[in-house]
Short mmCIF file of C-alpha atoms and ligand atoms in Angstrom, two decimals:
data_model
loop_
_atom_site.label_atom_id
_atom_site.label_comp_id
_atom_site.label_asym_id
_atom_site.label_seq_id
_atom_site.Cartn_x
_atom_site.Cartn_y
_atom_site.Cartn_z
CA MET A 269 13.34 93.33 37.76
CA PHE A 270 14.17 90.12 35.93
CA LYS A 271 16.50 89.73 32.98
CA ILE A 272 14.34 89.68 29.89
CA ASN A 273 14.47 88.38 26.38
CA ASN A 274 14.00 91.94 25.21
CA ASN A 275 14.80 91.36 21.60
CA VAL A 276 12.41 88.52 20.98
CA ILE A 277 9.68 90.18 23.04
CA LYS A 278 9.99 93.30 20.89
CA LYS A 279 9.75 91.19 17.73
CA ILE A 280 6.69 89.30 19.01
CA TYR A 281 4.93 92.52 19.95
CA LYS A 282 5.74 94.02 16.54
CA LYS A 283 4.25 90.99 14.76
CA ILE A 284 1.09 91.17 16.87
CA LYS A 285 0.75 94.87 16.00
CA GLU A 286 1.23 94.14 12.31
CA TYR A 287 -1.73 91.75 11.86
CA ASP A 288 -5.47 92.49 12.10
CA LYS A 289 -6.44 88.81 12.22
CA ILE A 290 -4.67 86.49 14.63
CA VAL A 291 -5.33 82.81 15.30
CA ILE A 292 -3.85 81.28 18.47
CA ALA A 293 -3.46 77.49 18.63
CA ARG A 294 -1.90 74.88 20.94
CA HIS A 295 -1.47 71.12 21.15
CA VAL A 296 -4.10 68.40 20.91
CA GLY A 297 -5.22 66.96 24.25
CA PRO A 298 -4.62 70.27 26.03
CA ASP A 299 -3.57 70.66 29.66
CA PRO A 300 -4.05 73.81 31.77
CA ASP A 301 -0.76 75.34 30.53
CA ALA A 302 -1.81 74.94 26.87
CA ILE A 303 -5.35 76.31 27.29
CA ALA A 304 -4.48 79.04 29.78
CA SER A 305 -1.57 80.39 27.71
CA GLN A 306 -3.87 80.47 24.69
CA THR A 307 -6.81 82.28 26.31
CA ALA A 308 -4.55 84.63 28.31
CA LEU A 309 -2.69 85.76 25.19
CA ARG A 310 -5.94 86.10 23.22
CA ASP A 311 -7.60 88.16 25.94
CA SER A 312 -4.56 90.35 26.45
CA ILE A 313 -4.33 91.15 22.72
CA ARG A 314 -8.09 91.88 22.64
CA LEU A 315 -7.76 94.17 25.66
CA THR A 316 -4.81 96.01 24.12
CA PHE A 317 -6.12 96.19 20.56
CA PRO A 318 -9.95 96.13 20.65
CA ASN A 319 -10.13 96.40 16.84
CA LYS A 320 -8.12 93.28 16.11
CA ASP A 321 -9.88 90.00 15.39
CA VAL A 322 -8.13 87.47 17.66
CA VAL A 323 -9.31 83.90 18.19
CA ALA A 324 -8.17 80.87 20.17
CA VAL A 325 -8.86 77.59 18.36
CA GLY A 326 -8.92 73.85 19.06
CA LEU A 327 -11.25 71.43 20.74
CA GLY A 328 -12.66 72.74 24.02
CA VAL A 329 -12.40 70.65 27.18
CA SER A 330 -15.34 71.16 29.53
CA LYS A 331 -13.32 70.69 32.72
CA PHE A 332 -11.06 73.57 31.65
CA LYS A 333 -13.88 76.00 30.85
CA TYR A 334 -12.77 78.27 33.71
CA TYR A 335 -9.87 79.42 31.50
CA GLY A 336 -12.23 80.78 28.86
CA ILE A 337 -14.31 79.61 25.94
CA LEU A 338 -12.50 78.75 22.72
CA ASP A 339 -13.59 80.11 19.34
CA LYS A 340 -15.18 78.25 16.45
CA ILE A 341 -13.90 79.79 13.24
CA ASP A 342 -14.66 79.90 9.56
CA ASN A 343 -11.26 79.20 7.94
CA ASP A 344 -11.96 81.46 4.94
CA LYS A 345 -12.40 84.46 7.20
CA TYR A 346 -8.95 83.92 8.72
CA ALA A 347 -7.02 83.38 5.48
CA GLY A 348 -3.88 85.54 5.58
CA SER A 349 -3.84 85.68 9.38
CA LEU A 350 -0.93 85.43 11.80
CA LEU A 351 -0.92 81.98 13.40
CA ILE A 352 0.58 81.93 16.90
CA VAL A 353 1.43 78.40 18.04
CA LEU A 354 1.81 77.90 21.78
CA ASP A 355 3.17 75.01 23.84
CA VAL A 356 3.81 72.58 20.97
CA PRO A 357 6.80 72.13 18.66
CA ASN A 358 5.34 69.52 16.25
CA ILE A 359 3.05 70.75 13.47
CA HIS A 360 1.02 67.50 13.39
CA ARG A 361 0.06 68.00 17.07
CA VAL A 362 -1.31 71.53 16.62
CA ASP A 363 -5.07 71.43 17.18
CA GLY A 364 -7.71 73.23 15.12
CA ILE A 365 -5.73 74.57 12.13
CA ASP A 366 -6.65 72.03 9.44
CA GLY A 367 -7.39 73.92 6.22
CA LEU A 368 -6.39 77.30 7.67
CA LYS A 369 -4.47 79.40 5.11
CA TYR A 370 -2.47 81.49 7.54
CA LYS A 371 0.15 83.89 6.18
CA GLU A 372 2.80 83.45 8.81
CA ILE A 373 3.51 81.31 11.84
CA MET A 374 5.01 82.48 15.13
CA LYS A 375 5.84 80.04 17.93
CA ILE A 376 6.20 80.53 21.69
CA ASP A 377 7.08 77.30 23.50
CA HIS A 378 9.10 75.69 26.27
CA HIS A 379 9.57 72.30 24.54
CA PRO A 380 12.70 71.35 22.59
CA ALA A 381 12.36 72.71 19.04
CA GLU A 382 10.97 70.44 16.31
CA ASP A 383 9.34 71.26 13.00
CA VAL A 384 7.15 74.28 13.86
CA LYS A 385 9.37 77.17 12.85
CA GLY A 386 8.37 80.79 12.62
CA LYS A 387 10.42 83.71 11.38
CA VAL A 388 9.80 84.95 14.89
CA ASP A 389 10.25 82.01 17.22
CA TRP A 390 10.68 82.06 20.98
CA THR A 391 11.72 78.68 22.33
CA ASP A 392 12.87 78.65 25.94
CA GLU A 393 13.51 75.19 27.30
CA THR A 394 14.46 76.71 30.64
CA ALA A 395 10.93 78.06 31.19
CA CYS A 396 8.77 75.88 33.42
CA SER A 397 5.71 76.50 31.27
CA THR A 398 4.38 78.40 28.28
CA CYS A 399 2.31 80.46 30.73
CA GLN A 400 5.55 81.71 32.34
CA MET A 401 6.67 82.92 28.89
CA ILE A 402 3.32 84.60 28.13
CA ALA A 403 3.40 86.27 31.56
CA GLU A 404 6.90 87.56 30.78
CA LEU A 405 5.77 88.75 27.35
CA ILE A 406 2.79 90.66 28.78
CA LEU A 407 4.76 92.15 31.68
CA LYS A 408 7.59 93.35 29.47
CA SER A 409 5.62 94.69 26.49
CA PRO A 410 2.75 97.15 26.12
CA LEU A 411 0.29 94.19 26.17
CA LYS A 412 -2.35 94.71 28.86
CA LEU A 413 -3.09 92.58 31.88
CA ASP A 414 -6.25 92.17 33.95
CA THR A 415 -7.04 89.94 36.92
CA LYS A 416 -8.60 87.17 34.83
CA ILE A 417 -5.61 87.02 32.47
CA ALA A 418 -3.25 86.98 35.47
CA GLY A 419 -5.28 84.18 37.11
CA ASN A 420 -5.10 82.03 33.99
CA LEU A 421 -1.35 82.53 33.69
CA TYR A 422 -0.78 81.82 37.38
CA LEU A 423 -2.75 78.55 37.24
CA GLY A 424 -0.95 77.46 34.06
CA VAL A 425 2.41 77.98 35.77
CA VAL A 426 1.33 76.23 38.99
CA SER A 427 -0.04 73.30 37.01
CA ASP A 428 2.90 72.76 34.62
CA SER A 429 5.55 73.21 37.32
CA ASP A 430 3.54 70.91 39.61
CA ARG A 431 3.30 73.62 42.27
CA PHE A 432 6.86 74.90 41.71
CA LEU A 433 8.23 71.43 42.34
CA LEU A 434 9.61 70.23 38.99
CA SER A 435 13.18 70.98 37.99
CA TYR A 436 12.31 73.64 35.40
CA THR A 437 11.12 75.87 38.24
CA THR A 438 13.81 78.57 38.53
CA PRO A 439 14.37 81.84 40.37
CA LYS A 440 13.03 83.49 37.23
CA THR A 441 9.73 81.59 37.61
CA PHE A 442 9.32 83.18 41.04
CA ARG A 443 10.39 86.62 39.82
CA VAL A 444 7.87 86.54 36.96
CA MET A 445 5.13 85.30 39.32
CA HIS A 446 6.03 87.96 41.88
CA GLU A 447 5.66 90.71 39.29
CA LEU A 448 2.45 89.17 37.92
CA LEU A 449 0.85 88.99 41.38
CA VAL A 450 1.96 92.48 42.43
CA LYS A 451 0.82 94.09 39.18
CA SER A 452 -2.56 92.32 38.98
CA LYS A 453 -3.32 92.19 42.74
CA LEU A 454 -4.56 88.67 42.09
CA GLU A 455 -6.01 86.77 45.08
CA PHE A 456 -4.38 83.57 43.96
CA THR A 457 -5.16 81.28 46.90
CA SER A 458 -8.86 81.33 46.00
CA LEU A 459 -8.08 79.85 42.56
CA TYR A 460 -6.61 76.48 43.55
CA ASN A 461 -9.98 74.79 43.51
CA TYR A 462 -10.03 75.17 39.71
CA LEU A 463 -6.87 73.05 39.52
CA TYR A 464 -7.27 70.56 42.33
CA ASP A 465 -11.00 69.83 42.60
CA ARG A 466 -11.53 66.20 41.57
CA SER A 467 -14.08 63.44 41.74
CA LEU A 468 -14.09 60.52 44.12
CA ASP A 469 -13.97 58.30 40.99
CA GLU A 470 -10.62 59.84 40.10
CA VAL A 471 -9.23 59.36 43.60
CA ARG A 472 -10.29 55.71 43.48
CA PHE A 473 -8.72 55.36 40.05
CA GLN A 474 -5.45 56.69 41.48
CA GLY A 475 -5.73 53.90 44.08
CA PHE A 476 -6.12 51.39 41.24
CA LEU A 477 -2.98 52.73 39.55
CA SER A 478 -0.82 52.53 42.68
CA THR A 479 -2.10 49.06 43.54
CA ASN A 480 -1.54 47.66 40.05
CA MET A 481 1.59 49.44 38.83
CA LYS A 482 4.40 46.92 38.31
CA VAL A 483 7.93 47.87 39.35
CA THR A 484 10.94 46.11 37.81
CA ASP A 485 14.23 45.39 39.64
CA ASN A 486 15.79 48.20 37.60
CA GLY A 487 13.30 50.76 38.91
CA LEU A 488 10.83 51.05 36.02
CA GLY A 489 7.23 51.52 37.17
CA TYR A 490 4.67 50.74 34.47
CA ILE A 491 1.02 49.95 34.00
CA VAL A 492 -1.09 49.21 30.92
CA ILE A 493 -4.59 50.60 31.47
CA PRO A 494 -7.29 48.92 29.37
CA ASN A 495 -10.30 50.88 28.15
CA SER A 496 -12.55 48.75 30.40
CA ILE A 497 -10.83 50.19 33.50
CA ILE A 498 -11.19 53.76 32.22
CA LYS A 499 -14.91 53.05 31.85
CA GLU A 500 -15.25 51.21 35.17
CA TYR A 501 -13.77 54.14 37.11
CA ASN A 502 -15.72 56.69 35.07
CA VAL A 503 -12.58 58.68 34.19
CA ASP A 504 -11.25 59.72 30.78
CA LEU A 505 -8.21 59.20 28.56
CA ALA A 506 -6.49 62.30 29.90
CA THR A 507 -6.81 61.23 33.56
CA PRO A 508 -3.70 59.00 33.74
CA SER A 509 -1.45 61.81 32.46
CA ASN A 510 -3.10 64.22 34.92
CA LEU A 511 -2.21 61.83 37.74
CA ILE A 512 1.26 60.73 36.69
CA ASN A 513 3.13 63.47 38.58
CA SER A 514 1.60 62.21 41.84
CA PHE A 515 3.82 59.14 41.47
CA ASN A 516 7.00 61.17 41.92
CA PHE A 517 9.17 60.48 44.98
CA ILE A 518 8.57 56.73 45.12
CA ARG A 519 11.89 55.39 46.41
CA GLU A 520 11.90 52.22 44.30
CA VAL A 521 10.95 53.97 41.04
CA ILE A 522 13.34 55.87 38.72
CA VAL A 523 11.22 56.05 35.56
CA TRP A 524 7.48 55.50 35.43
CA THR A 525 5.02 55.21 32.56
CA PHE A 526 1.25 54.91 32.12
CA ILE A 527 0.12 53.23 28.89
CA THR A 528 -3.57 53.92 28.31
CA GLU A 529 -5.67 52.18 25.70
CA ASP A 530 -7.30 54.65 23.32
CA ALA A 531 -9.94 52.26 21.98
CA LYS A 532 -11.49 54.76 19.57
CA ASN A 533 -8.19 55.30 17.74
CA LYS A 534 -6.93 51.73 18.19
CA ALA A 535 -3.78 53.02 19.89
CA TYR A 536 -2.20 53.55 23.31
CA LYS A 537 -1.55 56.98 24.79
CA VAL A 538 1.64 56.97 26.80
CA SER A 539 2.92 59.28 29.54
CA ILE A 540 6.48 58.95 30.85
CA ARG A 541 8.19 60.64 33.79
CA SER A 542 11.75 60.25 35.08
CA HIS A 543 13.87 61.47 37.94
CA GLY A 544 16.87 59.63 36.50
CA PRO A 545 17.70 59.19 32.82
CA ILE A 546 16.50 61.42 29.97
CA VAL A 547 13.44 59.80 28.42
CA ASN A 548 12.40 61.97 25.47
CA SER A 549 14.75 60.17 23.08
CA THR A 550 13.01 56.87 23.91
CA ALA A 551 9.64 58.66 23.47
CA ALA A 552 10.76 59.91 20.04
CA LYS A 553 11.42 56.31 18.97
CA TYR A 554 7.74 55.57 19.70
CA ASN A 555 5.95 58.37 17.89
CA GLY A 556 6.38 60.82 20.72
CA GLY A 557 8.53 63.50 22.27
CA GLY A 558 8.29 66.17 24.94
CA HIS A 559 10.62 67.28 27.71
CA LYS A 560 13.75 65.43 28.86
CA TYR A 561 12.06 64.09 32.00
CA ALA A 562 8.37 64.40 31.09
CA SER A 563 7.44 62.94 27.74
CA GLY A 564 4.64 61.26 25.85
CA ALA A 565 4.35 58.71 23.06
CA ARG A 566 1.82 56.70 21.04
CA LEU A 567 1.91 52.93 20.61
CA THR A 568 -0.18 50.86 18.26
CA SER A 569 0.32 47.18 19.18
CA GLU A 570 1.07 44.85 22.07
CA GLU A 571 4.46 44.04 20.52
CA GLU A 572 5.27 47.73 20.54
CA ILE A 573 4.21 47.97 24.20
CA ASP A 574 6.63 45.12 25.10
CA SER A 575 9.45 46.67 23.15
CA PHE A 576 8.80 50.10 24.68
CA ILE A 577 8.78 48.70 28.24
CA ASN A 578 12.00 46.78 27.52
CA ASP A 579 13.68 49.92 26.20
CA LEU A 580 12.73 51.93 29.28
CA ASP A 581 13.80 49.10 31.60
CA ARG A 582 17.18 48.92 29.87
CA LEU A 583 17.51 52.67 30.25
CA CYS A 584 16.91 52.33 34.01
CA GLU A 585 19.42 49.49 34.22
CA GLU A 586 22.10 51.54 32.42
CA TYR A 587 21.34 54.50 34.64
CA LYS A 588 21.63 52.38 37.79
CA ARG A 589 24.92 50.91 36.56
CA GLY A 590 26.16 54.46 36.09
CA SER A 591 26.85 54.03 32.37
CA ILE A 592 24.57 56.96 31.51
CA SER A 593 23.99 60.15 33.46
CA ASN A 594 20.96 62.41 33.68
CA ILE A 595 22.43 65.35 31.79
P1 AMP B 894 1.78 64.16 29.15
O1 AMP B 894 2.36 62.94 29.77
O2 AMP B 894 0.62 63.89 28.27
O3 AMP B 894 1.55 65.23 30.18
O4 AMP B 894 2.92 64.74 28.17
C1 AMP B 894 4.21 65.07 28.64
C2 AMP B 894 4.93 65.91 27.61
O5 AMP B 894 5.14 65.15 26.42
C3 AMP B 894 4.16 67.15 27.18
O6 AMP B 894 5.09 68.20 27.04
C4 AMP B 894 3.55 66.78 25.86
O7 AMP B 894 3.38 67.90 25.03
C5 AMP B 894 4.56 65.79 25.28
N1 AMP B 894 3.90 64.75 24.48
C6 AMP B 894 2.90 63.93 24.88
N2 AMP B 894 2.55 63.07 23.90
C7 AMP B 894 3.34 63.35 22.84
C8 AMP B 894 3.46 62.83 21.50
N3 AMP B 894 2.72 61.80 21.07
N4 AMP B 894 4.40 63.40 20.70
C9 AMP B 894 5.19 64.43 21.12
N5 AMP B 894 5.12 64.96 22.36
C10 AMP B 894 4.22 64.44 23.22
#
C-alpha cells in the first residue's frame, strides 16, 4: 500500500459526486499524458456514475485516437457544470473551454501552480505525470477501473516519465503502477506500439535534428527549425517536442532547445530540456513555463530567438562555473 493524499482524494470524489454535468479539459497541443488522463478520468466517472453527463473537451489529435474520442459540446448545455482541469496550470492554455459558463473549477496537475485555482486543487509537483495522479485517485476512491482505463493511464505514465527514466519517477510511481497492473490485469507489453510506432519520415527528421543541432562551448544545444523543413520531412509542429527527450545523455550538452517555426501563427514553438540548471524561469521570461527541467515557450521574432539563446547559453555558462546549482 502506498501513502495516499487521502484528504484531497476524498474532496475530489465528493465534488465529482456533487455534480451531474462535468467537463474535463487539458492543455492545448496535448501529449499522451494530457489526453490519456482526460479520457481515463471521463471513462472512470461514466463507469461509476452512468447517469452523470461527463465530457472530455479540446481539439482531437488523430495520432492519439487510441486513447479515446473527445466530445464536441454545446456550451449552453454545460452551463453550471464542474470543470476539471488536468495537466495545465495556466488558464490561457486550457483547450476547449471558450464561452463555457462552468460553475466551479477543480484542478489536478503535476506542474508548478499558476493561475488555475480551484477550491479543490490537487497539485503534486513530485508526480511524474497527471496520469499517475489519476491512477492514484481511481485506486484510492470508489471510482471504477477497467482494462481500457488502466491501459490509458499506464501509457500516459510511461510517456511522461520517458519510460521511468526522468527524475520525477519515484518509488511511488512504481507502487501506483504495480497496484494498477495487479488490479486491472492489464497486458501492458502489448500496448507499447501505440506509443512508439513512428514513420520513417520522423526517423529521418530526427537525423536532421542531430546533424544540424548547434552546440555552444558552454553546453547549449539548439536548433531553429523552419517551416520548410517541417514540410520537407512530412512531420508536424508537435514532432520536435515529441523527439526532444531522445537527445538526453549527450555528453557535450547540458541544456538543449528546439525552436520550431509556427508559420500559421507567425510564432516559434519552443521546447527546452536540461540535465543541469533549472530552465522554467527562463521559459517564463519568454511567454512560457512548465517543469524545472522540461519547459516550453513561445517566441515571436528573430531578435527574441537570439536573446533567448543567449539567456540559455549564459545559464549553461553559470552552471558550468558552479555559480548556480540545479536545485
Ligand atoms: P513540451 O516541450 O512541449 O513537451 O513542453 C514541456 C513542458 O512545458 C510541458 O509541461 C508543457 O505543458 C510546458 N509548456 C510548453 N509550452 C508552454 C508555454 N508556452 N507556456 C507554459 N508552459 C508550457
